[in-house]
Amino acid sequence: MPETVRGPVADLGATLMHEHVFGLSPEILWSWPDIPEGWEEETRVREAAGKLDALKAEGVDTIVDLTVAGLGRHVPAVRRVAELTSVNIVAATGLYTYDALPPYFANRGPGSLFGGPDRLAEFFVRDIREGIGRTGVKAAMLKCASDHLGMTKGCERVFRAVAAAHLETGTPITTHSHSASKGGLEQQRLLAALGVDLSRVVIGHAGDSTDLAYLEELIANGSYLGMDRFGIETISSFEDRVAVVAATCERGHAATMVLGHDSYCFNDRFDADVVRRRHPNYHLLHISCDVLPELRKRGVTDGQIHQMLVDNPRRIFA
């Protein structure tokens, strides 16, 4: 059974595959706890639970929280949110960087200043098998990233560690990719060379692309497409994002796509008022209230929507 923050569940139901509960800046919060956009845990926990309850009312049962090290992961607070909402939250492990590793890892491991073994995979496996920190919350997804810089040395170390943890535990992988440079293909090549079955991989942010040939190539290589930034319209417009999903369904590929917003319940890295002005649709209800009705208008069937929201996530976590 898939692991969630509350423990194993029999069925995840309708699932948004790329979301975040909290993104925090620990050193900022430790140093300047009185900043206006700061962290009052119980307030933020209750806000997040309320947002997830509203999502549940729209028919979504589960979110996959892809906040890993490097994005301000704080699992004790996420566990508290899970206690207050009926929405399942799936936790992830991995490390988020586009280039350099955090010094803890950069100064240890192959090719580093002090050398020694690479402990990244060890940490990831611990999160999956024993739980994250002292929370007992077990991760059920691995995450790695590369962006416009390509597969830097730091990124490659994370991908290698994620592949090793995947091969040891069977945990599925999702990526952050840079669609403009067709970065998902480079990610697939490396993961395949490391022995990963690409059908166990979601190429995240594939929905940023309008290049159907690129998306078809990712599909042909065996991976799922993360259509997972609905609401972030500075990268790709609502019209383009919906059109790409509809066209991909029309080509018979509904079984390869998963949906999400890449949204946060609370994120101290951005000014919330500015985000609301620039990205008014960047919230957890956008897919349910806006995207799915528009997809239906364009001929996407309820069966295809069920595939993207229910069947595909179920297969990924099987």
Short mmCIF file of N, CA and C in Angstrom, two decimals, residues 12-95:
data_model
loop_
_atom_site.label_atom_id
_atom_site.label_comp_id
_atom_site.label_asym_id
_atom_site.label_seq_id
_atom_site.Cartn_x
_atom_site.Cartn_y
_atom_site.Cartn_z
N LEU A 12 -5.09 5.85 -3.09
CA LEU A 12 -4.84 7.29 -3.04
C LEU A 12 -5.98 8.11 -3.63
N GLY A 13 -6.81 7.50 -4.50
CA GLY A 13 -7.88 8.24 -5.13
C GLY A 13 -7.35 9.28 -6.11
N ALA A 14 -8.11 10.34 -6.30
CA ALA A 14 -7.70 11.42 -7.21
C ALA A 14 -6.50 12.15 -6.61
N THR A 15 -5.42 12.23 -7.39
CA THR A 15 -4.13 12.67 -6.85
C THR A 15 -3.51 13.77 -7.71
N LEU A 16 -3.11 14.85 -7.05
CA LEU A 16 -2.27 15.87 -7.68
C LEU A 16 -0.83 15.51 -7.38
N MET A 17 -0.03 15.30 -8.43
CA MET A 17 1.26 14.64 -8.28
C MET A 17 2.44 15.58 -8.03
N HIS A 18 2.21 16.89 -8.02
CA HIS A 18 3.35 17.79 -7.77
C HIS A 18 2.84 19.03 -7.05
N GLU A 19 2.89 18.98 -5.72
CA GLU A 19 2.48 20.12 -4.89
C GLU A 19 3.47 20.25 -3.74
N HIS A 20 3.28 21.31 -2.95
CA HIS A 20 4.11 21.54 -1.77
C HIS A 20 3.21 22.05 -0.64
N VAL A 21 3.49 21.60 0.57
CA VAL A 21 2.76 22.14 1.72
C VAL A 21 3.49 23.38 2.23
N PHE A 22 4.72 23.21 2.71
CA PHE A 22 5.49 24.34 3.22
C PHE A 22 6.85 24.41 2.55
N GLY A 23 7.27 25.62 2.19
CA GLY A 23 8.64 25.87 1.76
C GLY A 23 9.22 26.93 2.66
N LEU A 24 10.20 26.57 3.48
CA LEU A 24 10.70 27.46 4.53
C LEU A 24 12.18 27.75 4.34
N SER A 25 12.62 28.84 4.97
CA SER A 25 14.03 29.25 4.95
C SER A 25 14.54 29.20 6.38
N PRO A 26 15.02 28.04 6.83
CA PRO A 26 15.32 27.86 8.26
C PRO A 26 16.29 28.89 8.81
N GLU A 27 17.37 29.19 8.10
CA GLU A 27 18.35 30.14 8.67
C GLU A 27 17.77 31.54 8.79
N ILE A 28 16.90 31.91 7.86
CA ILE A 28 16.23 33.22 7.97
C ILE A 28 15.30 33.22 9.18
N LEU A 29 14.53 32.15 9.33
CA LEU A 29 13.58 32.09 10.43
C LEU A 29 14.28 32.01 11.78
N TRP A 30 15.42 31.32 11.83
CA TRP A 30 16.18 31.27 13.09
C TRP A 30 16.76 32.64 13.43
N SER A 31 17.19 33.36 12.42
CA SER A 31 17.91 34.61 12.66
C SER A 31 16.99 35.80 12.85
N TRP A 32 15.88 35.84 12.09
CA TRP A 32 14.96 36.98 12.15
C TRP A 32 13.52 36.48 12.26
N PRO A 33 13.18 35.91 13.40
CA PRO A 33 11.86 35.27 13.54
C PRO A 33 10.68 36.23 13.50
N ASP A 34 10.94 37.53 13.58
CA ASP A 34 9.84 38.50 13.64
C ASP A 34 9.52 39.12 12.28
N ILE A 35 10.07 38.59 11.18
CA ILE A 35 9.74 39.16 9.87
C ILE A 35 8.24 38.98 9.60
N PRO A 36 7.62 39.93 8.89
CA PRO A 36 6.16 39.89 8.71
C PRO A 36 5.66 38.61 8.05
N GLU A 37 6.43 38.09 7.09
CA GLU A 37 6.01 36.89 6.39
C GLU A 37 6.56 35.64 7.07
N GLY A 38 6.76 35.74 8.38
CA GLY A 38 7.44 34.69 9.12
C GLY A 38 6.57 33.48 9.42
N TRP A 39 7.05 32.71 10.36
CA TRP A 39 6.53 31.37 10.60
C TRP A 39 5.94 31.29 12.00
N GLU A 40 4.61 31.26 12.06
CA GLU A 40 3.92 30.94 13.31
C GLU A 40 3.24 29.61 13.05
N GLU A 41 3.84 28.55 13.57
CA GLU A 41 3.53 27.20 13.08
C GLU A 41 2.05 26.86 13.15
N GLU A 42 1.41 27.07 14.27
CA GLU A 42 0.02 26.63 14.38
C GLU A 42 -0.87 27.39 13.40
N THR A 43 -0.61 28.68 13.21
CA THR A 43 -1.39 29.45 12.24
C THR A 43 -1.20 28.90 10.84
N ARG A 44 0.05 28.67 10.44
CA ARG A 44 0.32 28.17 9.09
C ARG A 44 -0.22 26.76 8.90
N VAL A 45 -0.13 25.94 9.93
CA VAL A 45 -0.67 24.57 9.84
C VAL A 45 -2.17 24.60 9.60
N ARG A 46 -2.87 25.43 10.34
CA ARG A 46 -4.33 25.48 10.19
C ARG A 46 -4.72 26.08 8.84
N GLU A 47 -3.96 27.07 8.37
CA GLU A 47 -4.20 27.61 7.03
C GLU A 47 -4.06 26.51 5.97
N ALA A 48 -2.99 25.75 6.09
CA ALA A 48 -2.73 24.69 5.10
C ALA A 48 -3.81 23.63 5.15
N ALA A 49 -4.22 23.22 6.34
CA ALA A 49 -5.27 22.22 6.46
C ALA A 49 -6.58 22.73 5.84
N GLY A 50 -6.87 24.02 6.03
CA GLY A 50 -8.07 24.59 5.42
C GLY A 50 -8.02 24.56 3.91
N LYS A 51 -6.85 24.85 3.33
CA LYS A 51 -6.70 24.79 1.87
C LYS A 51 -6.88 23.37 1.36
N LEU A 52 -6.36 22.40 2.09
CA LEU A 52 -6.50 21.01 1.67
C LEU A 52 -7.94 20.53 1.84
N ASP A 53 -8.63 20.99 2.87
CA ASP A 53 -10.05 20.65 3.02
C ASP A 53 -10.86 21.18 1.84
N ALA A 54 -10.55 22.39 1.40
CA ALA A 54 -11.25 22.95 0.23
C ALA A 54 -10.96 22.12 -1.01
N LEU A 55 -9.75 21.61 -1.13
CA LEU A 55 -9.40 20.74 -2.25
C LEU A 55 -10.18 19.44 -2.20
N LYS A 56 -10.31 18.88 -1.01
CA LYS A 56 -11.08 17.65 -0.84
C LYS A 56 -12.53 17.86 -1.27
N ALA A 57 -13.08 19.02 -0.97
CA ALA A 57 -14.47 19.32 -1.36
C ALA A 57 -14.63 19.35 -2.88
N GLU A 58 -13.53 19.56 -3.60
CA GLU A 58 -13.56 19.55 -5.07
C GLU A 58 -13.24 18.18 -5.65
N GLY A 59 -13.10 17.17 -4.78
CA GLY A 59 -12.96 15.81 -5.25
C GLY A 59 -11.54 15.27 -5.33
N VAL A 60 -10.57 16.00 -4.79
CA VAL A 60 -9.18 15.52 -4.80
C VAL A 60 -8.88 14.89 -3.44
N ASP A 61 -8.30 13.70 -3.48
CA ASP A 61 -8.07 12.92 -2.27
C ASP A 61 -6.64 12.98 -1.74
N THR A 62 -5.68 13.24 -2.62
CA THR A 62 -4.27 13.11 -2.26
C THR A 62 -3.44 14.17 -2.96
N ILE A 63 -2.42 14.68 -2.25
CA ILE A 63 -1.38 15.46 -2.92
C ILE A 63 -0.04 14.80 -2.64
N VAL A 64 0.86 14.89 -3.61
CA VAL A 64 2.24 14.46 -3.42
C VAL A 64 3.05 15.72 -3.12
N ASP A 65 3.60 15.77 -1.92
CA ASP A 65 4.37 16.93 -1.46
C ASP A 65 5.83 16.70 -1.83
N LEU A 66 6.28 17.40 -2.87
CA LEU A 66 7.63 17.20 -3.39
C LEU A 66 8.65 18.17 -2.80
N THR A 67 8.40 18.60 -1.57
CA THR A 67 9.35 19.46 -0.87
C THR A 67 10.43 18.58 -0.27
N VAL A 68 11.62 18.65 -0.83
CA VAL A 68 12.75 17.85 -0.34
C VAL A 68 13.81 18.78 0.22
N ALA A 69 14.91 18.22 0.69
CA ALA A 69 16.01 19.05 1.16
C ALA A 69 16.43 20.01 0.05
N GLY A 70 16.64 21.26 0.42
CA GLY A 70 16.93 22.30 -0.56
C GLY A 70 15.74 23.17 -0.87
N LEU A 71 14.55 22.74 -0.45
CA LEU A 71 13.33 23.52 -0.66
C LEU A 71 12.68 23.93 0.66
N GLY A 72 13.35 23.67 1.77
CA GLY A 72 12.79 24.09 3.06
C GLY A 72 11.80 23.10 3.63
N ARG A 73 12.11 21.82 3.51
CA ARG A 73 11.23 20.77 4.03
C ARG A 73 11.16 20.83 5.55
N HIS A 74 9.94 20.71 6.09
CA HIS A 74 9.73 20.70 7.55
C HIS A 74 8.62 19.70 7.84
N VAL A 75 9.00 18.44 7.90
CA VAL A 75 8.03 17.35 7.99
C VAL A 75 7.22 17.36 9.28
N PRO A 76 7.78 17.73 10.45
CA PRO A 76 6.92 17.77 11.65
C PRO A 76 5.68 18.65 11.46
N ALA A 77 5.83 19.79 10.78
CA ALA A 77 4.67 20.65 10.55
C ALA A 77 3.72 20.03 9.53
N VAL A 78 4.26 19.36 8.51
CA VAL A 78 3.40 18.68 7.53
C VAL A 78 2.62 17.57 8.21
N ARG A 79 3.25 16.85 9.11
CA ARG A 79 2.55 15.79 9.85
C ARG A 79 1.39 16.38 10.66
N ARG A 80 1.60 17.55 11.23
CA ARG A 80 0.52 18.22 11.98
C ARG A 80 -0.63 18.60 11.04
N VAL A 81 -0.32 19.06 9.82
CA VAL A 81 -1.36 19.35 8.84
C VAL A 81 -2.15 18.08 8.54
N ALA A 82 -1.44 16.98 8.34
CA ALA A 82 -2.11 15.72 8.00
C ALA A 82 -3.08 15.27 9.09
N GLU A 83 -2.81 15.65 10.33
CA GLU A 83 -3.71 15.31 11.42
C GLU A 83 -5.02 16.08 11.36
N LEU A 84 -5.01 17.22 10.65
CA LEU A 84 -6.16 18.12 10.65
C LEU A 84 -6.98 18.05 9.36
N THR A 85 -6.54 17.27 8.37
CA THR A 85 -7.27 17.19 7.10
C THR A 85 -7.42 15.73 6.70
N SER A 86 -8.45 15.46 5.91
CA SER A 86 -8.65 14.10 5.40
C SER A 86 -7.91 13.86 4.09
N VAL A 87 -7.28 14.89 3.54
CA VAL A 87 -6.49 14.72 2.32
C VAL A 87 -5.21 13.96 2.65
N ASN A 88 -4.91 12.93 1.86
CA ASN A 88 -3.65 12.21 2.03
C ASN A 88 -2.50 13.08 1.52
N ILE A 89 -1.39 13.06 2.24
CA ILE A 89 -0.17 13.76 1.81
C ILE A 89 0.93 12.73 1.68
N VAL A 90 1.48 12.61 0.47
CA VAL A 90 2.60 11.71 0.23
C VAL A 90 3.88 12.52 0.33
N ALA A 91 4.82 12.07 1.16
CA ALA A 91 6.08 12.78 1.35
C ALA A 91 7.13 12.27 0.37
N ALA A 92 8.12 13.12 0.13
CA ALA A 92 9.20 12.79 -0.81
C ALA A 92 10.55 12.95 -0.14
N THR A 93 11.54 12.31 -0.76
CA THR A 93 12.93 12.53 -0.36
C THR A 93 13.75 12.78 -1.61
N GLY A 94 14.91 13.34 -1.41
CA GLY A 94 15.78 13.73 -2.51
C GLY A 94 16.48 15.02 -2.15
N LEU A 95 17.04 15.67 -3.15
CA LEU A 95 17.73 16.93 -2.90
C LEU A 95 17.55 17.82 -4.11
#
